[in-house]
Coordinates of C-alpha atoms in Angstrom, one line a residue:
M3 CA -9.6 -1.7 -5.1
C4 CA -10.4 -5.3 -5.4
G5 CA -10.1 -8.6 -3.5
I6 CA -8.5 -11.3 -5.5
F7 CA -8.8 -15.2 -5.3
F8 CA -7.4 -17.5 -7.8
S9 CA -7.0 -21.5 -7.4
L10 CA -5.8 -23.9 -9.7
G11 CA -7.0 -27.4 -8.8
A12 CA -6.4 -31.2 -9.8
S13 CA -9.5 -32.7 -9.0
E14 CA -12.2 -29.9 -8.5
H15 CA -12.7 -26.1 -8.1
V16 CA -11.1 -25.1 -5.0
L17 CA -13.1 -22.4 -3.2
P18 CA -12.1 -20.1 -0.6
Q19 CA -12.5 -20.7 3.1
E20 CA -15.7 -19.0 4.6
K21 CA -13.6 -16.4 6.6
T22 CA -11.5 -15.7 3.5
A23 CA -14.5 -15.0 1.3
T24 CA -16.0 -12.6 4.1
W25 CA -12.7 -10.6 4.1
L26 CA -12.8 -10.7 0.2
R27 CA -16.2 -9.2 0.5
N28 CA -15.0 -6.6 3.2
R29 CA -12.1 -5.3 0.8
G30 CA -14.9 -5.1 -2.1
P31 CA -18.3 -4.4 -0.9
D32 CA -19.6 -3.2 -4.3
N33 CA -19.4 -6.5 -6.3
Y34 CA -18.5 -10.2 -5.8
Y35 CA -18.3 -12.7 -8.4
S36 CA -16.7 -15.9 -9.5
H37 CA -15.6 -17.5 -12.9
L38 CA -15.0 -21.2 -13.3
L39 CA -13.0 -23.0 -16.1
K40 CA -12.2 -26.4 -16.8
L41 CA -9.1 -27.2 -19.0
E42 CA -9.3 -30.8 -20.1
S43 CA -6.1 -32.9 -21.0
P44 CA -3.2 -30.7 -20.6
R45 CA -0.4 -31.6 -22.8
G46 CA 2.1 -33.9 -21.0
A47 CA -0.3 -35.3 -18.5
E48 CA 1.1 -38.6 -16.9
V49 CA -2.1 -40.5 -15.8
S50 CA -2.7 -44.1 -15.2
T51 CA -6.6 -44.1 -16.3
T52 CA -8.2 -43.6 -19.8
T53 CA -10.6 -40.8 -18.8
P54 CA -9.9 -37.6 -19.8
E55 CA -8.1 -35.5 -17.2
T56 CA -9.1 -31.8 -16.0
I57 CA -7.6 -29.0 -14.1
Y58 CA -9.9 -26.6 -12.5
L59 CA -9.4 -22.8 -12.7
T60 CA -11.5 -20.6 -10.2
F61 CA -11.5 -16.7 -10.4
I62 CA -13.2 -14.6 -7.6
S63 CA -13.2 -11.1 -7.4
S64 CA -14.7 -8.3 -5.1
V65 CA -14.9 -4.7 -6.1
L66 CA -14.6 -1.3 -4.5
A67 CA -15.6 1.1 -6.9
L68 CA -13.2 4.1 -7.0
R69 CA -13.0 4.8 -10.7
G70 CA -15.3 5.9 -13.4
D71 CA -18.9 6.6 -13.2
H72 CA -20.2 2.7 -12.6
V73 CA -19.2 -0.2 -11.1
T74 CA -17.3 -2.7 -13.3
G75 CA -17.8 -6.2 -12.0
Q76 CA -14.9 -8.7 -12.0
P77 CA -13.4 -11.0 -13.0
L78 CA -13.4 -9.5 -16.6
V79 CA -13.8 -12.4 -19.0
D80 CA -13.2 -12.2 -23.0
V81 CA -15.3 -14.8 -24.5
D82 CA -13.4 -14.9 -27.6
S83 CA -10.1 -15.8 -26.1
N84 CA -11.3 -17.5 -22.8
S85 CA -9.1 -15.0 -21.0
V86 CA -9.9 -13.7 -17.6
L87 CA -8.5 -10.8 -15.3
C88 CA -8.8 -10.2 -11.6
W89 CA -7.2 -6.7 -11.0
N90 CA -6.7 -4.9 -7.7
G91 CA -5.0 -1.6 -8.5
E92 CA -5.0 1.8 -9.6
A93 CA -3.4 2.6 -12.8
W94 CA -2.9 6.3 -12.7
K95 CA -1.4 6.4 -16.0
I96 CA -0.3 4.1 -18.8
N97 CA 2.4 4.9 -21.1
G98 CA 2.4 8.4 -19.5
E99 CA -1.0 9.2 -20.3
L100 CA -3.4 9.7 -17.6
V101 CA -6.3 7.3 -17.4
D102 CA -9.7 8.7 -17.3
G103 CA -12.7 6.4 -16.4
N104 CA -12.4 2.7 -15.2
D105 CA -8.6 1.6 -15.5
T106 CA -9.5 -2.0 -15.1
E107 CA -11.4 -2.2 -18.4
L108 CA -8.8 -0.4 -20.4
L109 CA -6.1 -2.8 -19.1
F110 CA -8.0 -5.7 -20.0
Q111 CA -8.7 -4.4 -23.5
K112 CA -4.8 -3.9 -23.9
F113 CA -4.1 -7.4 -22.4
I114 CA -6.3 -9.0 -24.9
E115 CA -5.1 -6.9 -27.8
A116 CA -1.6 -8.2 -27.0
L117 CA -2.6 -11.5 -27.1
K118 CA -4.6 -11.3 -30.5
H119 CA -1.7 -9.2 -32.2
H120 CA -1.4 -10.1 -35.9
H121 CA 1.4 -12.7 -36.4
D122 CA 3.2 -13.7 -39.6
A123 CA 2.2 -16.8 -41.2
G124 CA 5.5 -18.5 -40.9
E125 CA 6.2 -17.7 -37.2
S126 CA 6.4 -20.7 -34.9
E127 CA 4.2 -21.1 -31.8
E128 CA 7.2 -20.3 -29.5
V129 CA 8.0 -17.1 -31.5
R130 CA 4.2 -16.2 -30.9
L131 CA 4.3 -17.2 -27.3
N132 CA 7.4 -15.2 -26.6
S133 CA 6.0 -12.1 -28.7
S134 CA 2.7 -11.9 -26.7
V135 CA 4.9 -12.1 -23.4
A136 CA 6.8 -9.0 -24.8
R137 CA 3.8 -7.0 -25.5
L138 CA 2.2 -8.0 -21.9
T139 CA 5.5 -6.9 -20.0
N140 CA 5.7 -3.8 -22.1
I141 CA 1.9 -2.9 -20.9
I142 CA 2.8 -3.7 -17.2
S143 CA 6.1 -1.8 -17.5
N144 CA 4.2 1.3 -18.5
I145 CA 1.6 1.3 -15.6
T146 CA 2.0 4.0 -13.0
G147 CA 0.2 3.1 -10.0
P148 CA -0.3 0.3 -7.3
F149 CA -1.4 -3.0 -8.5
S150 CA -1.5 -6.7 -8.0
F151 CA -3.4 -9.1 -10.5
V152 CA -4.0 -12.5 -11.8
F153 CA -4.5 -12.8 -15.5
Y154 CA -5.4 -15.8 -17.5
D155 CA -4.3 -16.0 -21.0
G156 CA -6.8 -18.4 -22.8
L157 CA -5.2 -18.3 -26.3
H158 CA -1.9 -19.8 -25.1
R159 CA -2.8 -21.4 -21.6
R160 CA -0.7 -19.3 -19.5
L161 CA -1.4 -17.8 -16.1
Y162 CA 0.3 -14.6 -15.1
F163 CA 0.3 -13.1 -11.6
S164 CA 2.2 -10.1 -10.3
R165 CA 2.7 -7.3 -7.7
D166 CA 4.0 -3.9 -8.6
C167 CA 7.5 -3.4 -7.8
L168 CA 7.0 -1.4 -4.4
G169 CA 4.5 -4.1 -3.2
R170 CA 2.0 -1.7 -2.6
R171 CA -1.0 -4.3 -3.0
S172 CA -1.3 -7.5 -1.1
L173 CA -0.9 -10.9 -3.1
L174 CA -0.4 -14.3 -1.3
H175 CA 0.3 -17.7 -2.5
R176 CA 0.3 -21.1 -1.3
Q177 CA 0.6 -24.7 -2.8
D178 CA -0.9 -27.5 -0.8
D179 CA 0.4 -31.4 -0.7
Y180 CA -1.3 -32.1 -3.9
G181 CA 0.3 -29.1 -5.7
D182 CA -3.0 -27.1 -5.8
L183 CA -2.2 -23.5 -6.1
R184 CA -4.0 -20.6 -4.3
I185 CA -3.3 -16.8 -5.0
C186 CA -5.4 -14.6 -2.8
S187 CA -5.3 -10.9 -1.4
V188 CA -5.6 -12.4 2.0
S189 CA -4.6 -15.3 3.9
D190 CA -6.9 -18.1 5.4
G191 CA -7.1 -21.0 7.7
S192 CA -6.5 -23.8 5.5
P193 CA -4.8 -26.7 6.6
G194 CA -1.2 -27.2 5.1
A195 CA 1.4 -25.0 3.9
A196 CA 1.0 -21.3 4.8
F197 CA 0.4 -18.4 2.6
E198 CA 3.6 -16.4 1.5
E199 CA 3.7 -12.9 -0.1
V200 CA 4.3 -13.1 -3.7
E201 CA 7.6 -11.5 -4.3
T202 CA 8.0 -8.2 -6.1
D203 CA 10.6 -9.4 -8.4
G204 CA 8.7 -9.5 -11.5
L205 CA 5.9 -11.1 -13.6
H206 CA 5.2 -14.7 -12.5
M207 CA 4.0 -17.1 -15.3
I208 CA 2.8 -20.7 -15.2
D209 CA 2.3 -22.5 -18.8
L210 CA -0.7 -24.4 -18.1
S211 CA -0.2 -26.4 -21.3
R212 CA 2.6 -28.0 -19.5
V213 CA 1.0 -28.9 -16.3
T214 CA 1.4 -32.5 -15.3
L215 CA -1.2 -34.6 -13.2
S216 CA 0.1 -37.8 -11.5
K217 CA -1.4 -40.5 -9.4
N218 CA -0.4 -44.2 -8.2
M219 CA -3.9 -45.5 -8.2
P220 CA -6.9 -44.9 -10.4
D221 CA -8.8 -43.8 -7.2
E222 CA -6.1 -41.7 -5.8
T223 CA -6.3 -37.8 -5.8
P224 CA -4.2 -36.6 -8.7
R225 CA -1.3 -34.3 -7.9
L226 CA -0.2 -31.3 -9.9
S227 CA 3.2 -30.4 -10.8
Y228 CA 4.0 -27.1 -12.9
L229 CA 6.9 -24.6 -13.2
V230 CA 6.5 -21.0 -12.2
E231 CA 8.8 -18.7 -14.3
V232 CA 9.5 -15.0 -13.5
V233 CA 10.2 -12.4 -15.9
P234 CA 12.1 -9.8 -13.9
W235 CA 12.0 -6.1 -13.3
S236 CA 15.1 -4.5 -14.9
Y237 CA 16.5 -0.9 -15.0
D238 CA 18.3 -1.7 -18.3
S239 CA 17.0 -1.0 -21.7
V240 CA 17.4 -4.5 -23.0
D241 CA 15.0 -6.5 -25.4
A242 CA 12.0 -7.9 -23.9
P243 CA 10.6 -9.9 -22.5
L244 CA 11.7 -7.9 -19.3
L245 CA 10.0 -5.7 -17.2
R246 CA 11.2 -2.1 -17.2
N247 CA 11.6 -1.0 -13.5
P248 CA 9.7 2.2 -13.3
V249 CA 11.8 3.3 -10.3
A250 CA 15.2 5.1 -11.2
P251 CA 18.4 3.9 -9.7
M252 CA 19.6 6.0 -6.7
N253 CA 21.9 9.2 -7.6
R254 CA 25.0 8.1 -5.8
T255 CA 26.9 11.4 -6.7
L256 CA 29.3 12.6 -4.0
P257 CA 29.7 16.5 -3.4
S258 CA 33.0 17.8 -4.2
T259 CA 32.7 20.4 -1.6
D260 CA 30.3 20.9 1.5
P261 CA 26.8 21.3 -0.2
P262 CA 25.1 24.8 0.5
S263 CA 22.6 25.1 3.4
L264 CA 19.1 24.1 2.4
S265 CA 16.7 27.3 2.9
L266 CA 13.2 28.3 1.8
S267 CA 14.7 29.8 -1.4
S268 CA 16.4 26.6 -2.5
P269 CA 15.2 25.6 -5.9
C270 CA 14.9 22.0 -4.8
V271 CA 12.1 23.0 -2.4
Q272 CA 10.0 24.6 -5.2
T273 CA 10.6 21.4 -7.4
L274 CA 9.5 19.2 -4.4
E275 CA 6.2 21.1 -4.0
Q276 CA 5.4 20.4 -7.5
E277 CA 6.4 16.9 -7.6
L278 CA 4.6 16.0 -4.5
G279 CA 1.6 18.2 -5.4
R280 CA 1.2 16.4 -8.6
S281 CA 1.2 12.8 -6.8
V282 CA -1.1 14.1 -4.2
G283 CA -3.5 15.8 -6.8
I284 CA -3.7 12.3 -8.9
R285 CA -4.8 10.4 -5.8
V286 CA -7.5 12.9 -4.7
R287 CA -9.5 14.2 -7.6
N288 CA -12.3 12.8 -9.2
I289 CA -13.3 10.3 -6.3
P290 CA -16.9 9.1 -6.6
Q291 CA -19.4 9.9 -3.7
L292 CA -20.2 6.3 -3.3
G293 CA -19.2 5.9 0.7
Y294 CA -21.2 5.1 3.6
G295 CA -20.8 6.8 6.9
S296 CA -22.6 8.8 9.4
P297 CA -25.4 11.2 8.5
G298 CA -24.0 14.3 7.2
A299 CA -20.5 12.6 6.5
D300 CA -19.4 14.0 3.1
A301 CA -15.7 13.4 3.0
K302 CA -14.2 11.8 -0.3
V303 CA -10.8 11.8 1.2
A304 CA -9.4 11.2 4.7
V305 CA -5.9 11.2 5.9
L306 CA -4.3 9.0 8.7
F307 CA -3.4 11.6 10.7
S308 CA -0.9 11.7 13.7
G309 CA -0.2 15.5 13.1
G310 CA 3.2 14.3 12.2
L311 CA 5.3 16.0 9.2
D312 CA 4.4 13.5 6.5
C313 CA 0.7 13.2 7.0
T314 CA 0.2 16.9 7.6
L315 CA 2.1 18.0 4.7
L316 CA -0.3 15.5 2.5
A317 CA -3.3 17.2 4.0
R318 CA -2.0 20.5 3.2
L319 CA -1.3 19.5 -0.3
A320 CA -4.7 17.8 -0.7
H321 CA -6.2 21.3 0.2
D322 CA -4.6 22.9 -3.0
A323 CA -5.8 20.1 -5.2
L324 CA -9.4 19.7 -4.0
P325 CA -12.4 22.2 -4.3
K326 CA -12.9 24.2 -1.2
D327 CA -16.4 22.9 -0.5
E328 CA -15.1 19.4 0.0
S329 CA -14.4 18.7 3.6
I330 CA -11.3 16.5 4.6
D331 CA -11.3 14.0 7.5
L332 CA -8.3 13.6 9.5
I333 CA -8.3 10.2 11.4
N334 CA -6.4 10.1 14.6
V335 CA -6.1 7.0 16.8
A336 CA -5.3 6.4 20.4
F337 CA -5.1 3.6 22.6
E338 CA -5.7 2.6 26.2
N339 CA -2.4 1.0 27.0
P340 CA -2.9 -0.6 30.6
R341 CA 0.9 -0.3 31.5
V342 CA 0.9 3.4 30.5
A343 CA -2.3 4.0 32.2
A344 CA -1.1 2.2 35.3
A345 CA 2.1 4.5 35.4
L346 CA 0.2 7.8 34.5
K347 CA -2.2 7.1 37.4
I348 CA 0.6 6.7 39.8
K349 CA 2.4 9.9 38.7
H350 CA -1.2 12.0 38.6
E351 CA -2.0 10.7 42.1
K352 CA 1.6 11.6 43.4
E353 CA 1.7 15.3 42.0
N354 CA -2.4 16.0 41.9
G355 CA -3.7 14.1 44.7
A356 CA -7.4 13.3 44.3
E357 CA -8.0 15.3 41.3
P358 CA -9.6 13.5 38.3
M359 CA -7.4 11.8 35.9
P360 CA -7.1 13.5 32.6
S361 CA -8.3 11.5 29.5
I362 CA -5.7 8.3 28.7
Y363 CA -6.5 9.1 25.3
E364 CA -5.9 12.8 24.9
S365 CA -2.4 12.3 26.6
C366 CA -1.2 10.0 23.9
P367 CA 1.5 11.6 21.9
D368 CA -0.1 11.3 18.5
R369 CA -3.4 12.8 20.1
I370 CA -1.5 15.9 21.2
T371 CA 0.3 16.5 17.9
G372 CA -2.9 15.3 16.0
R373 CA -4.9 18.2 17.9
A374 CA -2.1 20.7 17.1
G375 CA -1.8 19.7 13.5
H376 CA -5.4 20.0 13.1
A377 CA -5.5 23.6 14.7
E378 CA -2.5 24.6 12.4
L379 CA -4.3 23.5 9.0
Q380 CA -7.6 25.4 10.3
K381 CA -5.5 28.3 10.9
V382 CA -3.6 28.1 7.5
C383 CA -6.5 27.0 5.2
P384 CA -9.5 28.5 7.1
D385 CA -11.8 27.9 4.1
R386 CA -11.8 24.1 4.5
V387 CA -13.7 22.1 6.7
W388 CA -11.1 19.8 8.5
R389 CA -12.8 17.2 10.4
F390 CA -10.8 15.8 13.4
V391 CA -11.9 12.1 13.8
A392 CA -10.5 11.1 17.3
V393 CA -10.4 7.2 17.4
N394 CA -10.4 6.2 21.0
V395 CA -9.7 2.4 21.6
P396 CA -10.2 0.9 24.9
F397 CA -8.1 -2.1 25.9
Q398 CA -11.2 -4.4 26.0
E399 CA -11.8 -3.7 22.4
F400 CA -8.4 -4.1 21.2
T401 CA -8.3 -7.6 22.9
A402 CA -11.9 -8.5 21.2
H403 CA -10.2 -7.7 17.8
R404 CA -6.8 -9.0 18.3
D405 CA -7.2 -12.1 16.7
E406 CA -8.7 -10.9 13.7
V407 CA -5.9 -8.3 13.2
I408 CA -3.4 -11.4 13.6
Q409 CA -5.2 -13.3 11.0
L410 CA -5.6 -10.3 8.6
M411 CA -1.8 -9.4 9.1
R412 CA -0.4 -13.0 8.2
P413 CA 2.1 -14.2 7.1
H414 CA 3.6 -11.1 9.0
N415 CA 3.7 -12.6 12.7
T416 CA 5.7 -10.5 15.3
E417 CA 4.8 -8.3 18.3
M418 CA 5.6 -5.3 16.0
D419 CA 3.7 -6.3 13.2
L420 CA 0.7 -6.4 15.7
S421 CA 1.3 -3.2 17.1
I422 CA 1.3 -1.5 13.8
A423 CA -1.3 -3.4 12.2
C424 CA -3.6 -2.7 15.3
A425 CA -3.1 1.1 14.8
L426 CA -3.8 0.8 11.2
Y427 CA -6.7 -1.5 11.8
F428 CA -9.0 0.9 13.9
A429 CA -7.8 4.0 12.2
S430 CA -8.9 2.8 9.0
R431 CA -12.4 1.8 10.5
G432 CA -12.7 5.6 10.5
Q433 CA -15.2 5.6 13.4
G434 CA -14.5 8.1 16.3
A435 CA -15.6 11.1 18.1
V436 CA -16.0 14.4 16.3
T437 CA -16.3 17.7 18.1
T438 CA -18.3 20.5 16.8
I439 CA -17.7 24.1 18.2
D440 CA -20.7 26.2 17.7
D441 CA -22.6 27.6 20.9
G442 CA -20.8 25.0 22.8
D443 CA -18.6 21.9 22.5
T444 CA -20.7 19.2 20.9
T445 CA -19.1 15.7 20.6
T446 CA -20.9 13.0 18.5
I447 CA -19.7 9.7 17.1
Y448 CA -18.9 9.7 13.7
T449 CA -17.8 7.3 11.0
T450 CA -16.2 8.8 7.8
S451 CA -17.7 8.6 4.4
S452 CA -14.1 8.5 2.6
R453 CA -13.0 5.4 0.8
V454 CA -9.6 6.9 0.3
L455 CA -7.1 7.2 3.0
L456 CA -3.7 9.1 2.5
S457 CA -0.7 7.8 4.2
G458 CA 2.6 9.4 4.4
L459 CA 4.5 6.2 4.1
G460 CA 7.7 6.3 2.2
A461 CA 8.8 9.9 3.1
D462 CA 11.3 8.5 5.8
E463 CA 12.9 6.0 3.3
L464 CA 13.2 8.6 0.6
F465 CA 14.4 11.7 2.6
A466 CA 16.3 10.3 5.5
G467 CA 14.0 10.3 8.1
Y468 CA 15.0 7.6 10.5
G469 CA 17.7 8.0 13.2
R470 CA 19.9 5.3 11.4
H471 CA 20.2 7.5 8.7
G472 CA 21.9 10.1 10.7
I473 CA 24.2 7.4 12.4
A474 CA 25.2 6.2 8.6
F475 CA 26.1 9.9 8.0
A476 CA 28.1 10.4 11.1
R477 CA 30.1 6.9 10.5
Q478 CA 30.7 7.1 6.7
G479 CA 29.7 10.6 5.5
F480 CA 27.5 10.9 2.3
Q481 CA 28.6 7.5 1.1
G482 CA 27.3 5.7 4.1
L483 CA 23.9 7.9 4.1
I484 CA 23.5 7.3 0.4
D485 CA 24.2 3.2 1.0
E486 CA 21.5 3.4 3.7
I487 CA 18.8 5.3 1.6
D488 CA 19.4 2.9 -1.1
L489 CA 19.1 0.0 1.1
D490 CA 15.6 1.2 2.4
V491 CA 14.2 2.0 -0.8
G492 CA 15.4 -1.3 -2.4
R493 CA 13.5 -3.2 0.2
L494 CA 10.2 -1.2 0.1
G495 CA 8.6 -4.1 -2.0
K496 CA 9.6 -6.8 0.5
R497 CA 8.6 -5.0 3.7
N498 CA 5.2 -4.2 5.3
L499 CA 2.9 -2.7 2.4
G500 CA 1.1 -6.1 1.8
R501 CA 0.3 -6.5 5.6
D502 CA -0.7 -2.8 5.6
D503 CA -3.1 -3.2 2.7
R504 CA -4.8 -6.3 4.1
V505 CA -5.5 -4.6 7.3
I506 CA -6.6 -1.4 6.0
S507 CA -8.8 -2.6 3.0
N508 CA -10.9 -4.8 5.4
W509 CA -13.2 -2.0 6.2
G510 CA -13.6 -1.3 2.4
R511 CA -11.2 1.6 2.1
E512 CA -8.1 2.0 0.0
A513 CA -4.7 3.3 1.2
R514 CA -2.8 5.8 -1.1
F515 CA 0.7 6.7 -1.0
P516 CA 1.8 9.7 -2.6
F517 CA 5.4 9.4 -1.5
L518 CA 5.4 6.1 -3.3
D519 CA 4.2 7.3 -6.5
E520 CA 6.6 5.7 -9.3
E521 CA 7.5 9.2 -10.7
F522 CA 7.9 10.8 -7.4
V523 CA 10.2 8.1 -5.9
S524 CA 12.1 8.4 -9.3
Y525 CA 12.3 12.0 -8.8
A526 CA 13.6 11.7 -5.3
T527 CA 16.0 8.9 -6.1
Q528 CA 17.6 11.0 -8.6
T529 CA 17.7 14.3 -6.7
P530 CA 21.3 14.6 -4.9
V531 CA 20.9 13.5 -1.2
W532 CA 21.9 16.7 0.1
E533 CA 18.9 18.2 -1.5
R534 CA 16.5 15.9 0.5
C535 CA 18.0 16.4 4.1
G536 CA 20.4 18.6 5.7
F537 CA 23.2 16.3 6.8
G538 CA 26.6 17.7 5.8
T539 CA 25.2 20.9 4.5
T540 CA 27.0 24.4 5.4
K541 CA 25.4 26.9 7.5
A542 CA 24.1 30.1 6.2
E543 CA 26.9 32.8 5.8
S544 CA 24.9 35.5 7.3
A545 CA 22.4 35.5 10.2
P546 CA 18.7 34.9 9.3
N547 CA 16.8 38.1 8.3
D548 CA 13.4 37.2 9.5
E549 CA 11.7 34.6 11.9
L550 CA 10.9 32.1 8.9
D551 CA 14.6 32.2 8.0
R552 CA 15.6 31.5 11.5
I553 CA 13.3 28.6 11.9
A554 CA 14.5 27.1 8.6
E555 CA 18.1 27.4 9.8
S556 CA 17.3 25.8 13.0
L557 CA 15.2 22.6 11.3
D558 CA 16.5 19.2 11.8
S559 CA 18.6 17.5 9.3
E560 CA 16.0 14.4 8.9
K561 CA 13.9 15.2 6.0
K562 CA 14.8 18.8 5.9
A563 CA 13.5 19.3 2.4
L564 CA 9.9 18.2 3.6
R565 CA 10.3 20.5 6.7
L566 CA 11.2 23.5 4.5
L567 CA 8.3 22.9 2.3
A568 CA 5.8 22.6 5.2
L569 CA 7.3 25.9 6.3
K570 CA 6.8 27.4 3.0
L571 CA 3.0 26.4 3.0
G572 CA 2.6 27.9 6.3
M573 CA 3.0 24.9 8.5
V574 CA 5.6 26.4 11.0
Q575 CA 4.8 24.0 14.0
T576 CA 4.5 20.9 11.6
A577 CA 7.9 21.5 9.9
Q578 CA 9.4 21.2 13.5
E579 CA 7.9 18.0 14.4
K580 CA 9.9 15.0 15.3
K581 CA 9.8 11.8 14.0
R582 CA 7.8 9.0 16.1
A583 CA 6.8 5.5 15.0
I584 CA 3.1 4.9 15.0
Q585 CA 3.1 2.1 17.6
F586 CA 4.6 4.5 20.0
G587 CA 2.7 7.7 19.3
S588 CA -0.7 5.7 19.4
R589 CA 0.7 3.5 22.2
T590 CA 0.0 0.2 20.7
A591 CA 3.6 -1.1 21.6
K592 CA 3.6 -3.6 24.2
M593 CA -0.1 -3.5 25.1
E594 CA 0.0 -6.8 27.1
S595 CA 3.7 -7.2 28.2
G596 CA 6.1 -4.7 28.9
K597 CA 8.8 -7.2 28.5
S598 CA 7.9 -8.5 24.8
K599 CA 10.1 -7.4 22.1
G600 CA 9.0 -6.3 18.7
T601 CA 10.8 -9.3 17.1
Q602 CA 9.0 -11.8 19.2
T603 CA 6.8 -14.0 17.3
I604 CA 3.2 -14.2 18.2

């Protein structure tokens, strides 16, 4: 995982603001480096002076080393072609082959080979350009994993930048009044136009040989003008240059009769275990132990842990993938919400008189389910060290960090954004209280050493976990349910993953999303909807034979396949947990005003 900054300037190298540089270093504490280029006299320059005109390219990358046996500094530069790569991502596979070692070096090598591909002597420059673009899009189309990048093709003077189609890594852009372009993993406080998310619609290209510089007076600051082209993602198998969308379209098949009941013996549950286990395994194996943390901290993997179905299931599958002697940290966050605290105090005094108040943090819904999920993991997998990290956030600490979170989450700017971002911000810091049971309970302040945080995001969208999915089915049956899920999956890349990446990565940690693995998403979207959730399925013909079958029959329809998998893996209580949004479970919602709405702009 890395931080990226690129700028295209008309009169000088444009460097990041001091705060932006700090955030970039936070994202990548292992390496920070810059590379500067000047391109003279771009073709088509419209200037009123006789001096050669220059455009200025600035590349800066920071690196969080999580792949290979050494730190690979960025930006990567190819001296022969003058090409440059700033990469922020994890290429788990390329062309279906698992990537061993450093993925950045391998991808850069492939990009350069694509540029230097042998051409026939009679080919025109336009044909050569188009063929190089086609080869680049073919490489990008065959990357499995989250990414954002900026790549400069020095042979053809073309700039490329992109995010993966699911938008799992942040990349922002802005253009000021003089046409100067900035592309960055984070926003900054520069005057002028605000940063916007780079759309997840395809590969963005600028032909720098066609950039124009114009000014009315010799001593006036020149203005840049250029065209941004987009090579779109496509499901169709058509001629390049087009990016092949790695996520398969939704299976829109409707059942001819009422589908059979989902049960522990349903083949789709076994397939789900294999597919999700594969996705988790790729993300937790072979992580270098380079982290920092408290003395004795040894975890390479941590889970953003509410005790809910999705995150607890990921923790359970991570157990199957990792050696037994590796501990796993479960990070659980709870906030002191003044409104809730006041209401609980009144209720407690009314019911219990002068008895001491219980902990405001331990009464948080996510703390209660988190403790229960931790206990169940310990029971089912007793040979693993499961370290429960209780992150308690006083209101005063929330207010001290509030402005920092608001700046990090830009361009997102609503009260709901702040509620969710604050929960992720403090959880990903990984600092909390750990209780060790020996002769007595000993509580110590602890900071996780893990640089990898597993998140259950994506499960609700794929397996019908939101209340609106049940409403859609009640109104329009399977057709309405499929339409609603398809809408959710289709807008994943346009929603909040960039915001979450900016907030989480500020602590030098990387969020990984097993439910949003391209192959897993495609498996889910191609699976009939009635094999993912329990809406519209028939009841079992006979009464359940044992307790597990009885529980399986009674499970909620939302995400029923995931619930059955949890039950199959021994997580009886987890299988029955209700869906709860992070801002309500951790109590970050309406921290300052009970009258504010989630959509209200900050």
